[in-house]
PDB file of N, CA and C in Angstrom:
ATOM      1  N   MET A 142       0.765  -1.162  -0.142  1.00 65.00           N
ATOM      2  CA  MET A 142      -0.074  -0.085   0.012  1.00 65.00           C
ATOM      3  C   MET A 142       1.059   1.413   0.038  1.00 65.00           C
ATOM      4  N   THR A 143       0.376   2.258  -0.694  1.00 83.00           N
ATOM      5  CA  THR A 143       1.249   3.572  -0.628  1.00 83.00           C
ATOM      6  C   THR A 143       0.673   4.266   0.458  1.00 83.00           C
ATOM      7  N   LEU A 144       1.614   5.257   0.752  1.00 85.00           N
ATOM      8  CA  LEU A 144       1.285   6.148   2.132  1.00 85.00           C
ATOM      9  C   LEU A 144       0.133   6.933   1.995  1.00 85.00           C
ATOM     10  N   LYS A 145      -0.265   7.206   1.022  1.00 86.00           N
ATOM     11  CA  LYS A 145      -1.622   7.956   0.545  1.00 86.00           C
ATOM     12  C   LYS A 145      -2.833   7.102   0.758  1.00 86.00           C
ATOM     13  N   ALA A 146      -2.671   5.856   0.254  1.00 85.00           N
ATOM     14  CA  ALA A 146      -3.798   4.979   0.560  1.00 85.00           C
ATOM     15  C   ALA A 146      -3.874   4.513   2.181  1.00 85.00           C
ATOM     16  N   CYS A 147      -2.860   4.366   2.705  1.00 87.00           N
ATOM     17  CA  CYS A 147      -2.922   3.889   3.973  1.00 87.00           C
ATOM     18  C   CYS A 147      -3.578   4.996   5.046  1.00 87.00           C
ATOM     19  N   LYS A 148      -3.235   6.378   4.830  1.00 89.00           N
ATOM     20  CA  LYS A 148      -3.650   7.468   5.368  1.00 89.00           C
ATOM     21  C   LYS A 148      -5.182   7.473   5.120  1.00 89.00           C
ATOM     22  N   LYS A 149      -5.676   7.343   4.170  1.00 86.00           N
ATOM     23  CA  LYS A 149      -7.116   7.432   3.708  1.00 86.00           C
ATOM     24  C   LYS A 149      -7.831   6.225   4.551  1.00 86.00           C
ATOM     25  N   GLU A 150      -7.347   5.142   4.441  1.00 85.00           N
ATOM     26  CA  GLU A 150      -7.969   3.878   5.275  1.00 85.00           C
ATOM     27  C   GLU A 150      -8.058   4.362   6.764  1.00 85.00           C
ATOM     28  N   GLU A 151      -7.004   5.090   7.368  1.00 86.00           N
ATOM     29  CA  GLU A 151      -6.875   5.209   8.666  1.00 86.00           C
ATOM     30  C   GLU A 151      -8.385   6.342   9.006  1.00 86.00           C
ATOM     31  N   LYS A 152      -8.106   7.145   8.055  1.00 88.00           N
ATOM     32  CA  LYS A 152      -9.186   8.369   8.184  1.00 88.00           C
ATOM     33  C   LYS A 152     -10.568   7.862   8.117  1.00 88.00           C
ATOM     34  N   MET A 153     -10.818   6.866   7.055  1.00 86.00           N
ATOM     35  CA  MET A 153     -12.084   6.194   6.872  1.00 86.00           C
ATOM     36  C   MET A 153     -12.441   5.487   8.266  1.00 86.00           C
ATOM     37  N   ASP A 154     -11.627   4.697   8.982  1.00 85.00           N
ATOM     38  CA  ASP A 154     -11.698   4.055  10.136  1.00 85.00           C
ATOM     39  C   ASP A 154     -11.858   4.944  11.297  1.00 85.00           C
ATOM     40  N   ARG A 155     -11.111   5.983  11.258  1.00 87.00           N
ATOM     41  CA  ARG A 155     -11.550   6.866  12.478  1.00 87.00           C
ATOM     42  C   ARG A 155     -13.160   7.495  12.197  1.00 87.00           C
ATOM     43  N   GLY A 156     -13.341   7.817  11.062  1.00 87.00           N
ATOM     44  CA  GLY A 156     -14.827   8.418  10.878  1.00 87.00           C
ATOM     45  C   GLY A 156     -15.761   7.132  11.153  1.00 87.00           C
ATOM     46  N   PHE A 157     -15.513   5.979  11.041  1.00 87.00           N
ATOM     47  CA  PHE A 157     -16.438   4.954  11.270  1.00 87.00           C
ATOM     48  C   PHE A 157     -16.381   4.762  12.914  1.00 87.00           C
ATOM     49  N   GLN A 158     -15.501   4.767  13.516  1.00 88.00           N
ATOM     50  CA  GLN A 158     -15.222   4.872  14.936  1.00 88.00           C
ATOM     51  C   GLN A 158     -16.280   5.861  15.573  1.00 88.00           C
ATOM     52  N   LYS A 159     -16.032   7.178  14.940  1.00 89.00           N
ATOM     53  CA  LYS A 159     -17.020   8.547  15.659  1.00 89.00           C
ATOM     54  C   LYS A 159     -18.386   8.090  15.298  1.00 89.00           C
ATOM     55  N   LYS A 160     -18.807   7.844  14.053  1.00 88.00           N
ATOM     56  CA  LYS A 160     -20.245   7.681  13.636  1.00 88.00           C
ATOM     57  C   LYS A 160     -20.890   6.621  14.460  1.00 88.00           C
ATOM     58  N   PHE A 161     -20.331   5.364  14.637  1.00 86.00           N
ATOM     59  CA  PHE A 161     -20.567   4.300  15.221  1.00 86.00           C
ATOM     60  C   PHE A 161     -20.434   3.989  16.651  1.00 86.00           C
ATOM     61  N   LYS A 162     -19.575   5.241  17.178  1.00 88.00           N
ATOM     62  CA  LYS A 162     -19.274   5.111  18.754  1.00 88.00           C
ATOM     63  C   LYS A 162     -18.640   3.694  18.983  1.00 88.00           C
ATOM     64  N   PHE A 163     -17.727   3.257  17.894  1.00 85.00           N
ATOM     65  CA  PHE A 163     -17.117   1.963  18.129  1.00 85.00           C
ATOM     66  C   PHE A 163     -15.772   2.365  18.862  1.00 85.00           C
ATOM     67  N   GLU A 164     -15.388   1.715  19.973  1.00 85.00           N
ATOM     68  CA  GLU A 164     -14.121   1.702  20.461  1.00 85.00           C
ATOM     69  C   GLU A 164     -13.286   0.741  20.446  1.00 85.00           C
ATOM     70  N   GLY A 165     -11.832   1.000  20.249  1.00 81.00           N
ATOM     71  CA  GLY A 165     -11.022  -0.217  20.358  1.00 81.00           C
ATOM     72  C   GLY A 165     -10.506  -0.450  18.832  1.00 81.00           C
ATOM     73  N   SER A 166      -9.855  -1.657  18.648  1.00 84.00           N
ATOM     74  CA  SER A 166      -9.430  -1.991  17.302  1.00 84.00           C
ATOM     75  C   SER A 166     -10.638  -2.536  16.272  1.00 84.00           C
ATOM     76  N   ILE A 167     -10.460  -2.245  15.180  1.00 86.00           N
ATOM     77  CA  ILE A 167     -11.393  -2.866  14.195  1.00 86.00           C
ATOM     78  C   ILE A 167     -11.140  -4.352  13.822  1.00 86.00           C
ATOM     79  N   ASN A 168     -11.595  -5.237  14.242  1.00 89.00           N
ATOM     80  CA  ASN A 168     -11.474  -6.482  14.044  1.00 89.00           C
ATOM     81  C   ASN A 168     -12.361  -7.354  13.298  1.00 89.00           C
ATOM     82  N   VAL A 169     -11.961  -8.038  12.175  1.00 90.00           N
ATOM     83  CA  VAL A 169     -12.912  -8.818  11.428  1.00 90.00           C
ATOM     84  C   VAL A 169     -13.323 -10.245  12.195  1.00 90.00           C
ATOM     85  N   LEU A 170     -14.604 -10.243  12.506  1.00 92.00           N
ATOM     86  CA  LEU A 170     -14.867 -11.536  13.212  1.00 92.00           C
ATOM     87  C   LEU A 170     -15.035 -12.695  12.279  1.00 92.00           C
ATOM     88  N   THR A 171     -15.753 -12.392  11.087  1.00 92.00           N
ATOM     89  CA  THR A 171     -15.896 -13.535  10.264  1.00 92.00           C
ATOM     90  C   THR A 171     -16.405 -12.856   8.959  1.00 92.00           C
ATOM     91  N   GLN A 172     -16.465 -13.581   7.805  1.00 94.00           N
ATOM     92  CA  GLN A 172     -17.105 -13.100   6.632  1.00 94.00           C
ATOM     93  C   GLN A 172     -18.537 -13.736   6.418  1.00 94.00           C
ATOM     94  N   MET A 173     -19.497 -13.160   5.921  1.00 93.00           N
ATOM     95  CA  MET A 173     -20.642 -13.653   5.739  1.00 93.00           C
ATOM     96  C   MET A 173     -21.177 -13.152   4.238  1.00 93.00           C
ATOM     97  N   MET A 174     -22.124 -13.790   3.583  1.00 93.00           N
ATOM     98  CA  MET A 174     -22.625 -13.388   2.337  1.00 93.00           C
ATOM     99  C   MET A 174     -23.911 -13.045   2.534  1.00 93.00           C
ATOM    100  N   VAL A 175     -24.075 -11.827   1.529  1.00 92.00           N
ATOM    101  CA  VAL A 175     -25.672 -11.545   1.303  1.00 92.00           C
ATOM    102  C   VAL A 175     -26.325 -12.599   0.747  1.00 92.00           C
ATOM    103  N   ASP A 176     -27.695 -12.964   1.087  1.00 89.00           N
ATOM    104  CA  ASP A 176     -28.305 -13.965   0.404  1.00 89.00           C
ATOM    105  C   ASP A 176     -28.770 -13.614  -0.954  1.00 89.00           C
ATOM    106  N   PRO A 177     -28.455 -14.464  -2.029  1.00 90.00           N
ATOM    107  CA  PRO A 177     -28.796 -14.120  -3.375  1.00 90.00           C
ATOM    108  C   PRO A 177     -30.179 -13.882  -3.646  1.00 90.00           C
ATOM    109  N   ALA A 178     -31.051 -14.397  -2.787  1.00 86.00           N
ATOM    110  CA  ALA A 178     -32.333 -14.067  -2.927  1.00 86.00           C
ATOM    111  C   ALA A 178     -32.989 -12.937  -2.430  1.00 86.00           C
ATOM    112  N   ALA A 179     -32.267 -12.142  -1.597  1.00 84.00           N
ATOM    113  CA  ALA A 179     -32.490 -11.104  -0.984  1.00 84.00           C
ATOM    114  C   ALA A 179     -32.632  -9.846  -2.020  1.00 84.00           C
ATOM    115  N   THR A 180     -33.582  -8.864  -1.624  1.00 82.00           N
ATOM    116  CA  THR A 180     -33.867  -7.830  -2.596  1.00 82.00           C
ATOM    117  C   THR A 180     -32.498  -6.866  -2.210  1.00 82.00           C
ATOM    118  N   GLU A 181     -32.145  -5.993  -3.315  1.00 81.00           N
ATOM    119  CA  GLU A 181     -30.946  -5.127  -3.054  1.00 81.00           C
ATOM    120  C   GLU A 181     -31.623  -4.008  -2.575  1.00 81.00           C
ATOM    121  N   LYS A 182     -30.818  -3.354  -1.663  1.00 81.00           N
ATOM    122  CA  LYS A 182     -31.380  -2.177  -0.875  1.00 81.00           C
ATOM    123  C   LYS A 182     -30.222  -1.164  -0.951  1.00 81.00           C
ATOM    124  N   ARG A 183     -30.856   0.153  -1.058  1.00 82.00           N
ATOM    125  CA  ARG A 183     -29.967   1.312  -0.925  1.00 82.00           C
ATOM    126  C   ARG A 183     -29.499   1.527   0.621  1.00 82.00           C
ATOM    127  N   GLY A 184     -28.407   2.167   0.853  1.00 77.00           N
ATOM    128  CA  GLY A 184     -27.859   2.359   2.088  1.00 77.00           C
ATOM    129  C   GLY A 184     -28.709   3.470   2.668  1.00 77.00           C
ATOM    130  N   GLY A 185     -28.675   3.627   3.950  1.00 79.00           N
ATOM    131  CA  GLY A 185     -29.450   4.866   4.709  1.00 79.00           C
ATOM    132  C   GLY A 185     -28.227   5.413   5.243  1.00 79.00           C
ATOM    133  N   ALA A 186     -28.823   6.077   6.381  1.00 82.00           N
ATOM    134  CA  ALA A 186     -27.785   6.985   7.304  1.00 82.00           C
ATOM    135  C   ALA A 186     -26.670   6.026   8.001  1.00 82.00           C
ATOM    136  N   LYS A 187     -27.026   5.043   8.579  1.00 88.00           N
ATOM    137  CA  LYS A 187     -26.213   4.006   9.136  1.00 88.00           C
ATOM    138  C   LYS A 187     -26.426   2.551   8.671  1.00 88.00           C
ATOM    139  N   ASN A 188     -27.119   2.373   7.522  1.00 89.00           N
ATOM    140  CA  ASN A 188     -27.133   1.199   6.904  1.00 89.00           C
ATOM    141  C   ASN A 188     -26.311   0.956   5.726  1.00 89.00           C
ATOM    142  N   LEU A 189     -25.770  -0.187   5.447  1.00 90.00           N
ATOM    143  CA  LEU A 189     -24.813  -0.443   4.387  1.00 90.00           C
ATOM    144  C   LEU A 189     -25.650  -0.983   3.186  1.00 90.00           C
ATOM    145  N   PRO A 190     -25.386  -0.387   1.920  1.00 90.00           N
ATOM    146  CA  PRO A 190     -25.914  -0.915   0.899  1.00 90.00           C
ATOM    147  C   PRO A 190     -26.005  -2.360   0.445  1.00 90.00           C
ATOM    148  N   LEU A 191     -26.838  -2.875   0.095  1.00 88.00           N
ATOM    149  CA  LEU A 191     -27.121  -4.526  -0.108  1.00 88.00           C
ATOM    150  C   LEU A 191     -26.877  -4.848  -1.628  1.00 88.00           C
ATOM    151  N   ARG A 192     -25.767  -5.840  -1.932  1.00 89.00           N
ATOM    152  CA  ARG A 192     -25.981  -6.328  -3.384  1.00 89.00           C
ATOM    153  C   ARG A 192     -25.958  -7.692  -2.892  1.00 89.00           C
ATOM    154  N   ARG A 193     -26.800  -8.352  -4.049  1.00 89.00           N
ATOM    155  CA  ARG A 193     -26.777  -9.970  -3.785  1.00 89.00           C
ATOM    156  C   ARG A 193     -25.772 -10.539  -3.848  1.00 89.00           C
ATOM    157  N   GLY A 194     -25.466 -11.758  -3.135  1.00 89.00           N
ATOM    158  CA  GLY A 194     -24.316 -12.322  -3.144  1.00 89.00           C
ATOM    159  C   GLY A 194     -22.700 -11.694  -2.744  1.00 89.00           C
ATOM    160  N   GLU A 195     -23.082 -10.460  -2.358  1.00 92.00           N
ATOM    161  CA  GLU A 195     -21.810  -9.833  -1.906  1.00 92.00           C
ATOM    162  C   GLU A 195     -21.090 -10.567  -0.467  1.00 92.00           C
ATOM    163  N   ILE A 196     -19.979 -10.578  -0.286  1.00 94.00           N
ATOM    164  CA  ILE A 196     -19.005 -11.095   0.755  1.00 94.00           C
ATOM    165  C   ILE A 196     -18.938  -9.760   1.625  1.00 94.00           C
ATOM    166  N   LEU A 197     -19.370  -9.824   2.632  1.00 94.00           N
ATOM    167  CA  LEU A 197     -18.859  -8.776   4.074  1.00 94.00           C
ATOM    168  C   LEU A 197     -18.376  -9.457   5.184  1.00 94.00           C
ATOM    169  N   ASP A 198     -17.290  -8.364   5.437  1.00 93.00           N
ATOM    170  CA  ASP A 198     -16.571  -8.599   6.706  1.00 93.00           C
ATOM    171  C   ASP A 198     -17.561  -8.062   7.774  1.00 93.00           C
ATOM    172  N   VAL A 199     -17.707  -9.086   8.997  1.00 93.00           N
ATOM    173  CA  VAL A 199     -18.453  -8.884  10.087  1.00 93.00           C
ATOM    174  C   VAL A 199     -17.680  -8.138  11.051  1.00 93.00           C
ATOM    175  N   ILE A 200     -17.805  -7.097  11.754  1.00 91.00           N
ATOM    176  CA  ILE A 200     -17.141  -6.241  12.660  1.00 91.00           C
ATOM    177  C   ILE A 200     -17.664  -6.580  13.945  1.00 91.00           C
ATOM    178  N   GLN A 201     -19.043  -6.638  14.194  1.00 90.00           N
ATOM    179  CA  GLN A 201     -19.738  -6.652  15.489  1.00 90.00           C
ATOM    180  C   GLN A 201     -21.064  -7.306  15.248  1.00 90.00           C
ATOM    181  N   PHE A 202     -21.488  -8.320  16.006  1.00 89.00           N
ATOM    182  CA  PHE A 202     -22.919  -8.888  16.158  1.00 89.00           C
ATOM    183  C   PHE A 202     -23.487  -7.990  17.149  1.00 89.00           C
ATOM    184  N   THR A 203     -24.130  -6.705  16.699  1.00 86.00           N
ATOM    185  CA  THR A 203     -24.939  -5.889  17.685  1.00 86.00           C
ATOM    186  C   THR A 203     -25.870  -6.301  18.290  1.00 86.00           C
ATOM    187  N   ASN A 204     -26.924  -6.889  17.629  1.00 87.00           N
ATOM    188  CA  ASN A 204     -28.282  -7.357  18.609  1.00 87.00           C
ATOM    189  C   ASN A 204     -29.049  -8.604  17.815  1.00 87.00           C
ATOM    190  N   GLN A 205     -30.081  -8.901  17.984  1.00 89.00           N
ATOM    191  CA  GLN A 205     -30.773 -10.095  17.372  1.00 89.00           C
ATOM    192  C   GLN A 205     -31.000  -9.742  15.593  1.00 89.00           C
ATOM    193  N   GLU A 206     -31.213  -8.495  15.462  1.00 90.00           N
ATOM    194  CA  GLU A 206     -31.818  -8.151  14.167  1.00 90.00           C
ATOM    195  C   GLU A 206     -30.730  -7.309  13.192  1.00 90.00           C
ATOM    196  N   GLN A 207     -29.567  -6.893  13.754  1.00 92.00           N
ATOM    197  CA  GLN A 207     -28.525  -6.334  13.008  1.00 92.00           C
ATOM    198  C   GLN A 207     -27.015  -6.841  13.134  1.00 92.00           C
ATOM    199  N   ILE A 208     -26.527  -6.551  12.204  1.00 92.00           N
ATOM    200  CA  ILE A 208     -24.785  -6.989  12.344  1.00 92.00           C
ATOM    201  C   ILE A 208     -24.107  -5.631  11.774  1.00 92.00           C
ATOM    202  N   LEU A 209     -23.250  -5.229  12.253  1.00 92.00           N
ATOM    203  CA  LEU A 209     -22.119  -4.062  12.074  1.00 92.00           C
ATOM    204  C   LEU A 209     -21.201  -4.913  11.045  1.00 92.00           C
ATOM    205  N   CYS A 210     -21.202  -4.327   9.751  1.00 92.00           N
ATOM    206  CA  CYS A 210     -20.317  -5.157   8.556  1.00 92.00           C
ATOM    207  C   CYS A 210     -19.513  -3.774   7.896  1.00 92.00           C
ATOM    208  N   ARG A 211     -18.464  -4.567   7.162  1.00 91.00           N
ATOM    209  CA  ARG A 211     -17.560  -3.583   6.218  1.00 91.00           C
ATOM    210  C   ARG A 211     -17.639  -4.338   4.708  1.00 91.00           C
ATOM    211  N   ASN A 212     -17.935  -3.633   3.841  1.00 90.00           N
ATOM    212  CA  ASN A 212     -18.090  -4.183   2.339  1.00 90.00           C
ATOM    213  C   ASN A 212     -16.646  -3.812   1.747  1.00 90.00           C
ATOM    214  N   SER A 213     -16.522  -4.405   0.518  1.00 88.00           N
ATOM    215  CA  SER A 213     -15.210  -4.313  -0.253  1.00 88.00           C
ATOM    216  C   SER A 213     -14.667  -2.835  -0.493  1.00 88.00           C
ATOM    217  N   GLN A 214     -15.625  -1.978  -0.424  1.00 87.00           N
ATOM    218  CA  GLN A 214     -15.272  -0.730  -0.621  1.00 87.00           C
ATOM    219  C   GLN A 214     -14.833   0.104   0.750  1.00 87.00           C
ATOM    220  N   ARG A 215     -14.681  -0.766   1.792  1.00 85.00           N
ATOM    221  CA  ARG A 215     -14.486  -0.239   3.146  1.00 85.00           C
ATOM    222  C   ARG A 215     -15.359   0.702   3.702  1.00 85.00           C
ATOM    223  N   ARG A 216     -16.644   0.520   3.221  1.00 88.00           N
ATOM    224  CA  ARG A 216     -17.689   1.231   3.870  1.00 88.00           C
ATOM    225  C   ARG A 216     -18.372   0.367   5.096  1.00 88.00           C
ATOM    226  N   TYR A 217     -18.910   1.150   5.979  1.00 90.00           N
ATOM    227  CA  TYR A 217     -19.165   0.549   7.285  1.00 90.00           C
ATOM    228  C   TYR A 217     -20.730   0.638   7.288  1.00 90.00           C
ATOM    229  N   GLY A 218     -21.681  -0.100   8.167  1.00 90.00           N
ATOM    230  CA  GLY A 218     -22.912   0.054   8.260  1.00 90.00           C
ATOM    231  C   GLY A 218     -23.581  -1.115   8.816  1.00 90.00           C
ATOM    232  N   TYR A 219     -24.833  -1.147   9.077  1.00 92.00           N
ATOM    233  CA  TYR A 219     -25.768  -2.153   9.708  1.00 92.00           C
ATOM    234  C   TYR A 219     -26.266  -2.875   8.703  1.00 92.00           C
ATOM    235  N   VAL A 220     -26.401  -4.291   8.809  1.00 92.00           N
ATOM    236  CA  VAL A 220     -26.936  -5.028   7.926  1.00 92.00           C
ATOM    237  C   VAL A 220     -27.958  -6.028   8.576  1.00 92.00           C
ATOM    238  N   PRO A 221     -29.304  -6.346   7.927  1.00 91.00           N
ATOM    239  CA  PRO A 221     -30.272  -7.001   8.818  1.00 91.00           C
ATOM    240  C   PRO A 221     -29.545  -8.453   8.927  1.00 91.00           C
ATOM    241  N   ARG A 222     -29.911  -9.196   9.875  1.00 91.00           N
ATOM    242  CA  ARG A 222     -29.301 -10.728  10.069  1.00 91.00           C
ATOM    243  C   ARG A 222     -30.081 -11.594   9.119  1.00 91.00           C
ATOM    244  N   VAL A 223     -31.210 -11.218   8.765  1.00 91.00           N
ATOM    245  CA  VAL A 223     -32.346 -12.172   7.875  1.00 91.00           C
ATOM    246  C   VAL A 223     -31.505 -12.495   6.453  1.00 91.00           C
ATOM    247  N   VAL A 224     -30.941 -11.396   6.103  1.00 91.00           N
ATOM    248  CA  VAL A 224     -30.340 -11.623   4.868  1.00 91.00           C
ATOM    249  C   VAL A 224     -29.026 -12.046   4.616  1.00 91.00           C
ATOM    250  N   MET A 225     -28.484 -12.564   5.744  1.00 91.00           N
ATOM    251  CA  MET A 225     -26.938 -12.836   5.871  1.00 91.00           C
ATOM    252  C   MET A 225     -26.829 -14.475   5.922  1.00 91.00           C
ATOM    253  N   LEU A 226     -26.091 -14.723   5.157  1.00 91.00           N
ATOM    254  CA  LEU A 226     -25.575 -16.283   5.282  1.00 91.00           C
ATOM    255  C   LEU A 226     -24.399 -16.679   5.571  1.00 91.00           C
ATOM    256  N   PRO A 227     -24.040 -17.638   6.353  1.00 89.00           N
ATOM    257  CA  PRO A 227     -22.608 -17.873   6.706  1.00 89.00           C
ATOM    258  C   PRO A 227     -21.912 -18.522   5.690  1.00 89.00           C
ATOM    259  N   LEU A 228     -20.734 -18.239   5.453  1.00 84.00           N
ATOM    260  CA  LEU A 228     -19.763 -19.013   4.507  1.00 84.00           C
ATOM    261  C   LEU A 228     -19.271 -20.172   4.842  1.00 84.00           C
TER     262      LEU A 228
END
């Protein structure tokens, strides 16, 4: 990685920690896939946009309905558990 790309990622991670009030280091717990039969959704204020079959990094299992995830573009947001499948 170049220095510029590394600094950009650090800035995005700090923004994520501030927006979601996340403390500590960002560790990927596991990877999960968006159900190919699920409907695609746009993202919202804190929701991650969903694409069928997309593989997401799970950052935190927040509650029974949502999971905090990161997509391949390093965007963070909540995803409903009902549309997630284990790999």
